[in-house]
Amino acid sequence: MKRFIERFVEGLLLISGSVTSITILLIVLFLFKEASGLFNKPVIEEGYILVTNKSNPVNELSSYQIKQIFDSEIVNWDEVGGKEEAIEMVRLSDIDKKWSMSNEDISKKINDLVDDHSGILLYLPMVYITKEFKGVILDQQTIRPVDFFGGQEWYPTATPAPQFGLLPLLLGTLWVSVGAVALALPFGLAVGIYMAEVASVKLRNFLKPLIELLAGIPAVVYGFFGLVVVVPFLRQVLNFPVGETGLAGSVVLGIMALPTIITITEDAIRKVPYATKEASLALGATQWQTIYKVIIPYAKSGIISAVVLGIGRAIGETIAVLMVTGNAAVMPHSITEPMRTIPATIAAELGEVSVGSAHYQALFALGVVLFVVTMILSIAVDFFSLKKK
Amino acid sequence: MNINKQQAQKIAFILFRLMSFSVVGVLLIILGLIIYRGIGTISWDFLSQAPEQGMTKGGIYPAIIGTLYLILGSSLFSFPIGIMSGIFMSEYAANNRLIVMIRIMTNSLSGVPSVVFGLFGMSLFVNTLGFGDSILAGSLTLGLLSLPLVIRTTEESLKAVDYAYREGSLALGASKLQTIRNVVFPMAFPNIISGLILSIGRVSGETAPILFTVAAYFLPKLPSSIFDQVMALPYHLYVISTSGTDIEASRDIAYGTALVLVTIVLILNILANLLRRYFAKKVKTN
């Protein structure tokens, strides 16, 4: 009986040992499940169609082309592969405004419009199409992977064709996190090296808990600090037109990434064998020469881990960034502009979308991108540290 | 100017020292500002009343209670599983492929951004399992998020116990499980607890995972079951400092909320450190 209980408990331990692997699998499963529908979604709202005159050779438009036409950025059919002819864009609401009439009359009116105007592009609900319809219904496209991964606009509420372009958000994320690590790295490395090699035990025991505290402060408090200190500082002291910029995000994230970089650097440097240091000192090198010529090269892979994990932390940080970067989902050109990161977009928009809509699926697709990127970073770090052993 | 190697060392070390102190300085500025601006708001009423007048007046009582519920709920989930997993990793896991795999997975899970946990929790707990926005869904999400930390703490604390104790116990005829339960685990206990306390600190401050799984914008009433929504301190701070009805008027409340959050983290950190020192002393005298 006792043996049986022991076996049972050991079985339980084994099962709980696998809990993180199961969690990762579940995360993959559910994120992909929610995101996968995105590429089956029509580019325009379901139940709606685009129609043209039957003489028009164009029979399909991509999501981005539709958006540009409705924003009047494309005004001629020859820009989308048709004849040289001005696009005459009509929405149902335009018809409603001009002539108030019953549904059948609208159907008839639409039919006449499409037949008479060779450059017309009509956006309307499918219900108005009758049997004797004389126009051409454009092929119903679905959102393509290239619209998401290569899309330059994130504008999920645009009608008729919402834009789910990853690029502006990805670039925003990169600007902010690279800026953060660039700011944090010199300090992180210096403090890590100082604590491991230079500082007295007493000073180290003083610094260590403070660094831990820095790691323990909640992200939302950092965001709040950014909002009341960093943002006004950028605007008033550095004279930025707006304070909520990528740079504000980088400063806040840089502070938040410091403990990660410091701790891992310190650990890496502590692992350098004492004999290696002594050999260098015995050859007449100063402590500083030993640090930068022997210890740092020796601890290189650990320091690289520190950098990579610091970037990982910065890429995934959500709430603090959301509070200070200004949230403009446009292609950023410099770090002094407002921008928006991937996690901030998810946090800001997920609350307002209906489950299963294209927008909802697009946000999960962003989650997949984020998950894959951070997984690659952590596995790379693990791989290198295992190899080193 | 030529500088010799001693001077170079002096300059480098002074620079390092300055940089270290500037990092500490940043911490002190953040803490100082929040304490200085927040202390005036803290009163018994602030801690025991619900928000009023569009959250520009009144207190944060429901948010404090909500955060306590979430801490409790997530700990009930993550502590038993995480500790068991940690015991397995430290005491049973041989160094084979499976274990390397599990370790990589644990490390990777700790690198998964918190907002991804939020997405996952929303998809699995809120929608698929039908818990809705609830304490249950939020606690499970936060529990999963804190698992890697709990596992790693347990594993490292157990590994820190000298191997001789295990051998002594085994030599006396105790089984492996008895050895773990009666010898290794009790010795590692204070260190494990200090790690768990830090994980509570992490859970209490997380915002992104609770955005879509539990957090309510404004809910003066306390929850009556685990399927209710709650307010939570970090989400409350986020809301009143960015999208409240009157951001300027609720600044004081925001500082007060930030101070409460920071105080929780501060107390938990001090507690964890005291326990760790106690542990270090105990092992030395052994």
XYZ file of C-alpha atoms in Angstrom:
675
model
C 0.000 0.000 0.000
C 2.733 2.408 0.993
C 4.643 1.594 -2.155
C 1.512 2.213 -4.124
C 1.016 5.641 -2.592
C 4.637 6.502 -3.290
C 4.234 5.499 -6.922
C 1.054 7.526 -7.113
C 2.703 10.650 -5.717
C 5.649 10.222 -8.046
C 3.234 9.937 -10.938
C 1.590 13.185 -9.847
C 4.973 14.888 -9.711
C 5.749 13.727 -13.245
C 2.436 15.035 -14.486
C 2.938 18.434 -12.893
C 6.443 18.442 -14.336
C 4.908 18.560 -17.780
C 2.459 21.348 -16.981
C 4.495 24.104 -18.629
C 4.872 22.093 -21.828
C 1.129 21.480 -21.863
C 0.483 25.183 -21.311
C 2.723 26.117 -24.232
C 0.938 23.603 -26.455
C -2.444 24.952 -25.379
C -1.348 28.527 -26.026
C -0.203 27.564 -29.518
C -3.420 25.664 -30.144
C -5.788 28.385 -29.008
C -3.934 31.320 -30.515
C -3.771 29.618 -33.885
C -7.357 28.444 -33.622
C -8.625 31.979 -33.049
C -6.326 33.565 -35.616
C -6.711 30.994 -38.376
C -10.061 32.252 -39.609
C -8.572 35.596 -40.621
C -7.462 34.428 -44.059
C -10.937 33.085 -44.820
C -12.582 36.410 -44.126
C -13.799 38.501 -47.068
C -11.961 41.776 -47.495
C -15.221 43.721 -47.376
C -18.007 43.290 -44.889
C -19.952 40.055 -45.216
C -23.209 40.403 -47.157
C -21.877 43.367 -49.106
C -20.573 43.400 -52.665
C -18.806 45.659 -55.128
C -20.289 45.948 -58.631
C -19.047 47.538 -61.854
C -20.261 48.156 -65.361
C -20.156 45.042 -67.540
C -17.724 46.634 -69.969
C -15.166 47.038 -67.192
C -12.287 44.537 -67.553
C -11.393 44.697 -63.835
C -12.950 41.760 -62.034
C -11.136 41.792 -58.707
C -9.672 44.346 -56.326
C -7.374 43.717 -53.412
C -8.205 44.913 -49.932
C -5.699 47.748 -50.108
C -6.851 48.851 -53.565
C -10.435 49.070 -52.332
C -9.328 51.157 -49.406
C -7.328 53.496 -51.629
C -10.246 53.926 -54.007
C -12.610 54.808 -51.184
C -10.019 57.210 -49.760
C -9.778 58.750 -53.264
C -6.112 57.871 -53.472
C -6.818 55.833 -56.587
C -9.098 57.721 -58.964
C -8.597 55.978 -62.267
C -9.332 52.418 -63.338
C -5.998 52.146 -65.125
C -4.250 52.204 -61.746
C -5.836 48.875 -60.859
C -5.385 47.170 -64.201
C -8.402 48.516 -66.087
C -8.991 50.974 -68.913
C -8.096 54.640 -68.722
C -11.282 55.903 -67.118
C -12.163 57.816 -63.987
C -13.590 55.764 -61.149
C -17.052 56.865 -60.227
C -17.485 55.652 -56.698
C -20.985 55.286 -55.293
C -22.129 54.058 -51.897
C -25.645 53.023 -51.089
C -25.976 55.970 -48.753
C -25.309 58.328 -51.695
C -28.267 56.816 -53.536
C -30.419 57.057 -50.443
C -29.608 60.704 -49.997
C -30.300 61.695 -53.576
C -33.504 59.806 -54.149
C -35.579 58.506 -51.268
C -37.388 55.484 -52.559
C -38.512 51.954 -51.744
C -36.307 48.876 -51.924
C -37.481 47.713 -55.345
C -36.943 51.180 -56.724
C -33.442 51.195 -55.316
C -32.715 47.887 -57.006
C -33.930 49.330 -60.270
C -32.011 52.555 -59.758
C -28.836 50.597 -59.053
C -29.377 48.574 -62.159
C -29.756 51.703 -64.255
C -26.744 53.387 -62.661
C -24.489 50.410 -63.273
C -25.689 50.072 -66.812
C -25.326 53.762 -67.726
C -22.001 54.647 -66.131
C -19.044 52.741 -67.510
C -16.633 53.926 -64.775
C -18.875 53.161 -61.834
C -17.914 51.243 -58.701
C -20.859 50.563 -56.416
C -20.643 49.328 -52.837
C -23.931 47.872 -51.627
C -25.624 45.056 -49.710
C -26.200 41.921 -51.753
C -29.967 42.040 -51.217
C -30.392 44.771 -53.821
C -29.212 42.543 -56.635
C -32.129 41.248 -58.702
C -32.275 38.650 -61.450
C -32.177 41.128 -64.274
C -29.042 42.816 -62.885
C -26.903 44.106 -65.776
C -23.627 44.914 -63.991
C -20.713 42.732 -62.961
C -20.206 41.626 -59.372
C -16.516 41.727 -58.442
C -15.000 38.458 -57.234
C -15.305 38.174 -53.477
C -11.696 38.181 -52.254
C -10.558 36.898 -48.892
C -7.865 38.580 -46.811
C -4.528 37.248 -48.053
C -1.494 36.553 -45.867
C 0.336 39.274 -47.780
C -2.357 41.791 -46.734
C -1.537 41.010 -43.119
C 2.208 40.380 -43.117
C 3.013 42.929 -45.803
C 0.227 45.425 -45.115
C 1.377 48.974 -44.477
C -1.801 50.178 -42.817
C -3.480 49.145 -39.604
C -6.959 50.598 -39.858
C -9.381 47.955 -38.597
C -12.452 50.182 -38.658
C -12.107 51.368 -42.260
C -15.142 50.707 -44.447
C -15.662 49.008 -46.765
C -12.271 47.318 -46.512
C -10.693 47.288 -43.037
C -6.881 47.169 -43.125
C -4.972 44.697 -40.986
C -1.396 45.512 -41.951
C 1.226 44.222 -39.539
C 4.116 46.411 -40.658
C 3.381 49.696 -38.858
C 2.878 47.845 -35.580
C 5.911 45.646 -36.081
C 8.084 48.659 -36.867
C 6.639 50.508 -33.865
C 7.510 47.532 -31.666
C 11.031 47.379 -33.061
C 11.659 51.124 -32.710
C 10.484 51.153 -29.111
C 12.274 47.982 -27.992
C 15.531 48.623 -29.802
C 15.496 52.146 -28.348
C 14.832 50.706 -24.904
C 17.678 48.219 -25.078
C 20.045 50.817 -26.524
C 19.306 53.033 -23.526
C 19.369 50.241 -20.962
C 22.338 48.245 -22.227
C 25.238 50.503 -21.178
C 23.748 50.933 -17.728
C 22.732 47.291 -17.404
C 26.163 45.996 -18.351
C 27.988 48.520 -16.199
C 25.906 47.775 -13.120
C 26.093 44.009 -13.704
C 29.879 44.097 -14.049
C 30.222 46.494 -11.150
C 28.162 44.299 -8.854
C 29.927 41.107 -9.841
C 33.532 42.303 -9.928
C 34.117 45.686 -8.396
C 31.635 46.509 -5.662
C 32.367 45.486 -2.081
C 30.142 42.837 -0.536
C 28.451 45.508 1.516
C 27.692 47.704 -1.488
C 26.491 44.694 -3.436
C 24.145 43.682 -0.633
C 22.815 47.223 -0.762
C 22.353 47.276 -4.550
C 20.940 43.794 -5.042
C 17.597 44.256 -3.216
C 17.110 47.622 -4.929
C 17.539 46.018 -8.344
C 15.035 43.350 -7.302
C 12.640 46.053 -6.243
C 13.088 47.733 -9.616
C 12.062 44.399 -11.168
C 9.106 44.096 -8.824
C 7.440 47.430 -9.504
C 4.335 46.753 -11.606
C 4.402 47.737 -15.273
C 1.364 49.938 -14.841
C 3.237 52.013 -12.247
C 6.087 52.496 -14.724
C 3.516 53.514 -17.304
C 2.039 56.000 -14.887
C 5.493 57.358 -14.102
C 6.105 57.729 -17.830
C 2.844 59.572 -18.190
C 3.453 62.078 -15.402
C 7.229 62.519 -15.750
C 8.752 61.317 -19.034
C 6.021 62.547 -21.385
C 5.852 66.098 -19.968
C 9.660 66.166 -19.860
C 9.916 65.396 -23.566
C 7.326 68.007 -24.406
C 8.393 70.832 -22.125
C 12.138 70.394 -21.773
C 13.076 68.864 -25.130
C 10.306 70.744 -26.951
C 8.740 67.787 -28.704
C 5.428 68.689 -30.369
C 3.919 65.722 -28.537
C 5.381 63.963 -25.547
C 3.709 60.623 -26.205
C 6.288 59.202 -28.577
C 8.272 56.063 -29.232
C 11.084 57.636 -27.254
C 8.901 57.939 -24.151
C 8.140 54.234 -24.540
C 11.831 53.443 -24.929
C 12.760 55.346 -21.776
C 10.098 53.614 -19.690
C 10.851 50.202 -21.183
C 14.570 50.783 -20.784
C 14.109 51.268 -17.050
C 11.965 48.149 -16.934
C 14.501 46.067 -18.882
C 17.376 47.118 -16.578
C 16.885 44.456 -13.867
C 16.801 41.646 -16.460
C 20.009 42.831 -18.098
C 21.776 43.530 -14.787
C 20.894 40.185 -13.181
C 21.834 38.044 -16.168
C 25.077 39.950 -16.792
C 26.033 39.600 -13.148
C 25.300 35.872 -13.154
C 27.256 35.366 -16.363
C 30.297 37.188 -14.970
C 30.159 35.274 -11.697
C 30.427 32.041 -13.657
C 33.853 32.978 -15.021
C 36.323 30.623 -13.272
C 38.476 32.214 -10.638
C 41.632 30.688 -12.104
C 41.081 32.567 -15.372
C 40.925 35.874 -13.552
C 43.938 35.051 -11.397
C 46.010 34.090 -14.398
C 45.325 37.479 -15.953
C 46.060 39.377 -12.748
C 49.249 37.388 -12.237
C 50.465 38.506 -15.647
C 50.365 42.067 -14.419
C 47.043 43.139 -15.858
C 45.010 45.545 -13.794
C 41.572 44.535 -12.594
C 39.999 46.683 -15.302
C 42.157 45.149 -18.023
C 41.190 41.719 -16.719
C 37.524 42.687 -16.888
C 37.478 43.897 -20.437
C 40.083 41.606 -21.942
C 39.375 38.355 -20.107
C 36.129 38.343 -18.183
C 33.832 40.027 -20.701
C 35.003 37.875 -23.643
C 34.632 34.794 -21.454
C 31.131 35.767 -20.344
C 30.149 36.850 -23.857
C 27.411 34.294 -24.396
C 25.838 35.160 -21.047
C 25.933 38.837 -21.878
C 24.342 38.153 -25.256
C 21.585 36.254 -23.421
C 21.090 39.319 -21.267
C 20.644 41.476 -24.335
C 18.306 39.025 -26.059
C 16.139 38.491 -22.990
C 16.081 42.250 -22.431
C 14.791 42.700 -25.974
C 12.280 39.909 -25.399
C 10.977 41.609 -22.312
C 10.741 44.935 -24.145
C 8.936 43.495 -27.163
C 6.251 41.894 -25.045
C 5.622 44.706 -22.595
C 2.109 45.959 -22.945
C 0.530 48.287 -20.519
C 3.397 50.690 -19.844
C 3.963 51.159 -23.570
C 0.275 51.590 -24.230
C 0.204 54.445 -21.729
C 3.069 56.519 -23.122
C 3.691 55.952 -26.845
C 0.742 57.914 -28.195
C -0.803 54.950 -30.014
C -0.679 56.151 -33.576
C -0.856 53.065 -35.776
C 1.034 54.566 -38.706
C 4.343 53.666 -40.301
C 6.887 55.295 -37.986
C 9.808 57.212 -39.498
C 11.652 58.171 -36.343
C 11.571 57.402 -32.663
C 10.367 60.903 -31.867
C 6.954 60.211 -33.410
C 3.914 58.708 -31.736
C 3.742 55.022 -32.538
C 2.045 51.890 -31.483
C 3.401 48.453 -30.643
C 1.884 45.026 -31.245
C 1.029 44.252 -27.603
C -0.380 47.727 -27.051
C -2.644 47.280 -30.063
C -3.994 44.013 -28.710
C -4.617 45.519 -25.294
C -6.241 48.658 -26.663
C -8.560 47.027 -29.193
C -9.498 43.554 -28.003
C -12.030 44.880 -25.520
C -14.116 46.477 -28.266
C -14.337 43.745 -30.894
C -16.929 41.023 -31.244
C -15.697 37.455 -30.870
C -15.048 35.815 -34.242
C -14.945 38.995 -36.320
C -12.052 39.650 -38.690
C -10.750 42.307 -36.305
C -10.795 39.817 -33.413
C -8.950 37.257 -35.511
C -6.437 39.854 -36.645
C -5.659 40.702 -33.007
C -5.067 37.022 -32.286
C -2.852 36.875 -35.373
C -0.843 39.707 -33.775
C -0.683 37.552 -30.645
C 0.686 34.685 -32.726
C 3.385 36.934 -34.182
C 4.330 38.147 -30.714
C 4.337 34.621 -29.312
C 6.470 33.250 -32.146
C 9.010 36.078 -31.876
C 9.432 35.741 -28.106
C 9.565 31.930 -28.349
C 12.345 32.148 -30.916
C 14.263 34.543 -28.662
C 13.969 32.363 -25.551
C 14.719 29.126 -27.348
C 17.754 30.744 -28.980
C 19.024 31.777 -25.555
C 18.435 28.290 -24.131
C 20.075 26.705 -27.106
C 23.216 28.812 -26.774
C 23.509 28.325 -23.025
C 23.044 24.552 -23.392
C 25.611 24.408 -26.123
C 28.039 26.313 -23.961
C 27.720 23.676 -21.256
C 47.001 63.073 -22.842
C 48.338 59.619 -22.230
C 46.749 57.693 -19.440
C 48.355 54.670 -17.878
C 46.478 51.528 -16.992
C 45.913 52.481 -13.364
C 44.294 55.728 -14.390
C 42.174 53.905 -16.961
C 40.969 51.559 -14.250
C 40.178 54.431 -11.942
C 38.145 56.227 -14.602
C 36.287 53.062 -15.602
C 35.380 52.176 -12.042
C 34.249 55.672 -11.196
C 32.079 55.612 -14.292
C 30.612 52.236 -13.302
C 29.910 53.487 -9.826
C 28.193 56.588 -11.175
C 26.072 54.477 -13.498
C 25.113 52.134 -10.673
C 24.058 55.014 -8.514
C 22.110 56.610 -11.326
C 20.110 53.392 -11.669
C 19.421 53.511 -7.948
C 18.616 57.189 -8.422
C 15.943 56.373 -11.005
C 14.372 53.920 -8.592
C 14.407 56.494 -5.817
C 12.884 59.150 -8.082
C 10.033 56.832 -9.033
C 9.384 55.726 -5.471
C 9.914 59.207 -4.064
C 7.499 60.842 -6.482
C 4.788 58.282 -5.878
C 5.171 58.402 -2.123
C 5.372 62.211 -2.036
C 2.326 62.783 -4.239
C 0.368 59.761 -3.079
C 0.729 59.921 0.683
C -1.760 62.778 1.041
C -4.471 60.719 -0.613
C -4.076 57.704 1.633
C -6.608 57.617 4.425
C -8.845 55.050 5.967
C -11.710 56.272 3.794
C -9.589 55.914 0.649
C -8.867 52.304 1.519
C -12.382 51.404 2.630
C -14.747 53.261 0.278
C -15.886 52.636 -3.267
C -15.015 55.151 -6.019
C -17.456 58.029 -6.438
C -18.303 60.735 -8.959
C -16.852 59.089 -12.034
C -13.873 57.796 -10.058
C -12.609 61.294 -9.260
C -13.542 60.959 -5.587
C -13.941 58.218 -3.049
C -11.689 55.239 -2.506
C -10.384 52.086 -4.067
C -11.779 49.442 -1.723
C -13.354 47.223 -4.438
C -10.085 47.239 -6.390
C -8.083 46.192 -3.316
C -10.501 43.365 -2.594
C -10.498 42.330 -6.264
C -6.704 42.150 -6.338
C -6.720 40.095 -3.123
C -9.177 37.641 -4.677
C -7.005 37.343 -7.774
C -3.877 36.761 -5.692
C -5.685 34.093 -3.691
C -7.222 32.417 -6.744
C -4.047 32.333 -8.797
C -1.986 31.086 -5.830
C -4.425 28.248 -5.163
C -3.801 27.152 -8.715
C -0.123 27.852 -9.278
C 1.436 26.996 -5.899
C 0.525 23.282 -5.641
C 1.202 22.538 -9.295
C 4.305 24.716 -9.455
C 5.823 23.279 -6.281
C 5.170 19.716 -7.411
C 6.652 20.498 -10.783
C 9.683 22.055 -9.098
C 10.168 18.976 -6.913
C 10.014 16.798 -9.989
C 12.552 18.934 -11.835
C 14.976 18.998 -8.935
C 14.645 15.519 -7.420
C 13.423 13.145 -10.086
C 14.427 14.545 -13.428
C 17.415 12.769 -14.874
C 19.446 14.725 -17.365
C 17.855 13.293 -20.467
C 16.213 14.782 -23.533
C 12.754 14.924 -22.022
C 13.982 17.019 -19.142
C 15.963 19.357 -21.366
C 12.762 19.767 -23.349
C 10.695 20.502 -20.231
C 13.279 22.996 -19.042
C 13.273 24.803 -22.374
C 9.480 24.899 -22.265
C 9.498 26.354 -18.751
C 11.995 29.013 -19.753
C 10.004 29.808 -22.865
C 6.777 30.087 -20.905
C 8.393 32.654 -18.640
C 9.296 34.653 -21.742
C 5.775 34.657 -23.158
C 4.449 38.237 -23.013
C 1.697 38.828 -20.498
C -0.695 40.095 -23.155
C -0.435 36.720 -24.896
C -1.565 35.113 -21.653
C -4.471 37.530 -21.765
C -5.397 36.423 -25.286
C -5.040 32.792 -24.317
C -7.093 33.188 -21.148
C -9.811 34.974 -23.075
C -9.934 32.267 -25.720
C -9.768 29.237 -23.408
C -11.311 30.244 -20.090
C -13.664 33.072 -21.020
C -14.986 31.809 -24.357
C -14.305 28.101 -24.831
C -14.938 26.964 -21.267
C -17.616 29.594 -20.825
C -16.437 31.096 -17.534
C -17.078 34.578 -18.889
C -15.201 37.559 -17.505
C -14.774 36.181 -14.022
C -12.482 35.795 -11.029
C -12.057 32.168 -12.072
C -10.874 32.990 -15.598
C -8.583 35.771 -14.345
C -7.096 33.654 -11.566
C -6.329 30.762 -13.888
C -4.714 33.101 -16.410
C -2.582 34.750 -13.733
C -1.801 31.344 -12.245
C -0.418 30.079 -15.543
C 1.611 33.254 -15.901
C 3.258 32.806 -12.502
C 3.910 29.062 -12.905
C 7.435 29.320 -14.363
C 8.496 31.581 -11.500
C 7.085 29.198 -8.872
C 8.676 26.183 -10.553
C 12.083 27.802 -10.889
C 12.103 29.040 -7.304
C 11.174 25.629 -5.958
C 13.708 23.875 -8.124
C 16.543 26.219 -7.197
C 15.711 26.178 -3.487
C 15.688 22.380 -3.420
C 18.933 22.171 -5.363
C 20.569 24.505 -2.875
C 20.101 21.901 -0.136
C 23.364 20.017 0.289
C 23.344 16.560 -1.222
C 24.779 15.044 1.968
C 21.413 15.499 3.717
C 19.682 13.392 1.098
C 22.326 10.693 1.329
C 22.140 10.686 5.110
C 18.403 10.211 5.032
C 18.526 7.532 2.347
C 21.290 5.716 4.257
C 18.993 5.558 7.279
C 16.530 3.586 5.190
C 14.085 6.353 4.283
C 12.522 6.155 0.848
C 13.133 8.866 -1.707
C 9.743 10.427 -1.119
C 10.205 10.347 2.657
C 13.563 12.019 2.212
C 12.025 14.771 0.158
C 9.104 15.270 2.504
C 10.945 15.110 5.817
C 14.423 16.370 5.010
C 14.901 18.254 1.772
C 11.642 20.125 1.509
C 11.580 21.479 5.101
C 15.118 22.784 4.649
C 14.275 24.522 1.401
C 10.942 25.784 2.678
C 11.832 29.355 3.725
C 13.528 29.955 0.391
C 10.569 28.529 -1.505
C 8.227 30.754 0.469
C 10.313 33.816 -0.323
C 10.042 32.942 -4.026
C 6.300 32.451 -3.730
C 5.978 35.851 -2.083
C 7.784 37.446 -5.008
C 5.458 35.665 -7.414
C 2.503 37.141 -5.524
C 4.080 40.537 -6.050
C 4.244 39.877 -9.764
C 0.632 38.675 -9.925
C -0.699 41.641 -7.989
C 0.760 44.103 -10.476
C -0.109 42.457 -13.799
C -2.547 44.362 -15.971
C -2.502 42.889 -19.462
C -3.648 39.353 -18.525
C -6.682 40.601 -16.597
C -7.852 43.148 -19.182
C -10.021 40.615 -21.026
C -10.481 37.923 -18.420
C -11.774 39.596 -15.284
C -11.165 43.292 -14.803
C -14.135 45.621 -14.515
C -13.945 49.328 -15.296
C -16.190 50.323 -12.431
C -17.996 47.998 -10.042
C -18.737 49.405 -6.607
C -20.260 46.136 -5.426
C -18.108 43.282 -4.152
C -18.220 39.977 -6.050
C -20.521 37.276 -4.729
C -19.083 34.273 -6.566
C -16.039 33.236 -8.561
C -18.000 33.879 -11.744
C -18.255 37.596 -11.034
C -16.066 40.335 -12.417
C -13.961 42.424 -10.075
C -12.060 45.682 -10.164
C -8.311 45.309 -9.688
C -5.656 47.799 -8.556
C -3.390 47.777 -11.632
C -6.304 48.034 -14.051
C -7.831 50.780 -11.945
C -4.607 52.778 -12.105
C -4.453 52.262 -15.865
C -8.046 53.367 -16.339
C -7.994 56.470 -14.184
C -4.681 57.685 -15.554
C -5.531 57.241 -19.237
C -9.225 56.999 -19.951
C -11.154 58.056 -16.884
C -13.987 60.548 -17.096
C -11.778 63.356 -15.875
C -8.114 62.481 -15.929
C -6.867 65.648 -14.227
C -9.412 65.438 -11.429
C -8.509 61.846 -10.692
C -4.733 62.429 -10.563
C -4.646 62.299 -6.779
C -6.545 59.026 -6.787
C -4.101 57.724 -9.375
C -1.090 58.622 -7.203
C -2.815 57.050 -4.219
C -3.516 53.842 -6.157
C 0.065 53.724 -7.420
C 1.284 54.154 -3.849
C -0.892 51.285 -2.628
C 0.436 49.057 -5.424
C 4.045 50.002 -4.765
C 3.560 49.500 -1.032
C 2.247 45.987 -1.607
C 5.274 45.159 -3.746
C 7.622 46.808 -1.254
C 6.235 44.857 1.696
C 6.345 41.582 -0.223
C 9.946 42.245 -1.277
C 11.080 43.039 2.245
C 9.309 39.950 3.558
C 10.952 37.757 0.938
C 14.380 39.172 1.735
C 13.972 38.646 5.469
C 12.982 35.043 4.875
C 15.949 34.482 2.616
C 18.334 35.842 5.230
C 16.749 33.648 7.844
C 17.245 30.691 5.543
C 20.877 31.528 4.867
C 21.560 31.718 8.606
C 19.772 28.467 9.299
C 21.757 26.562 6.716
C 25.007 27.971 8.023
C 24.345 26.836 11.593
C 23.427 23.415 10.329
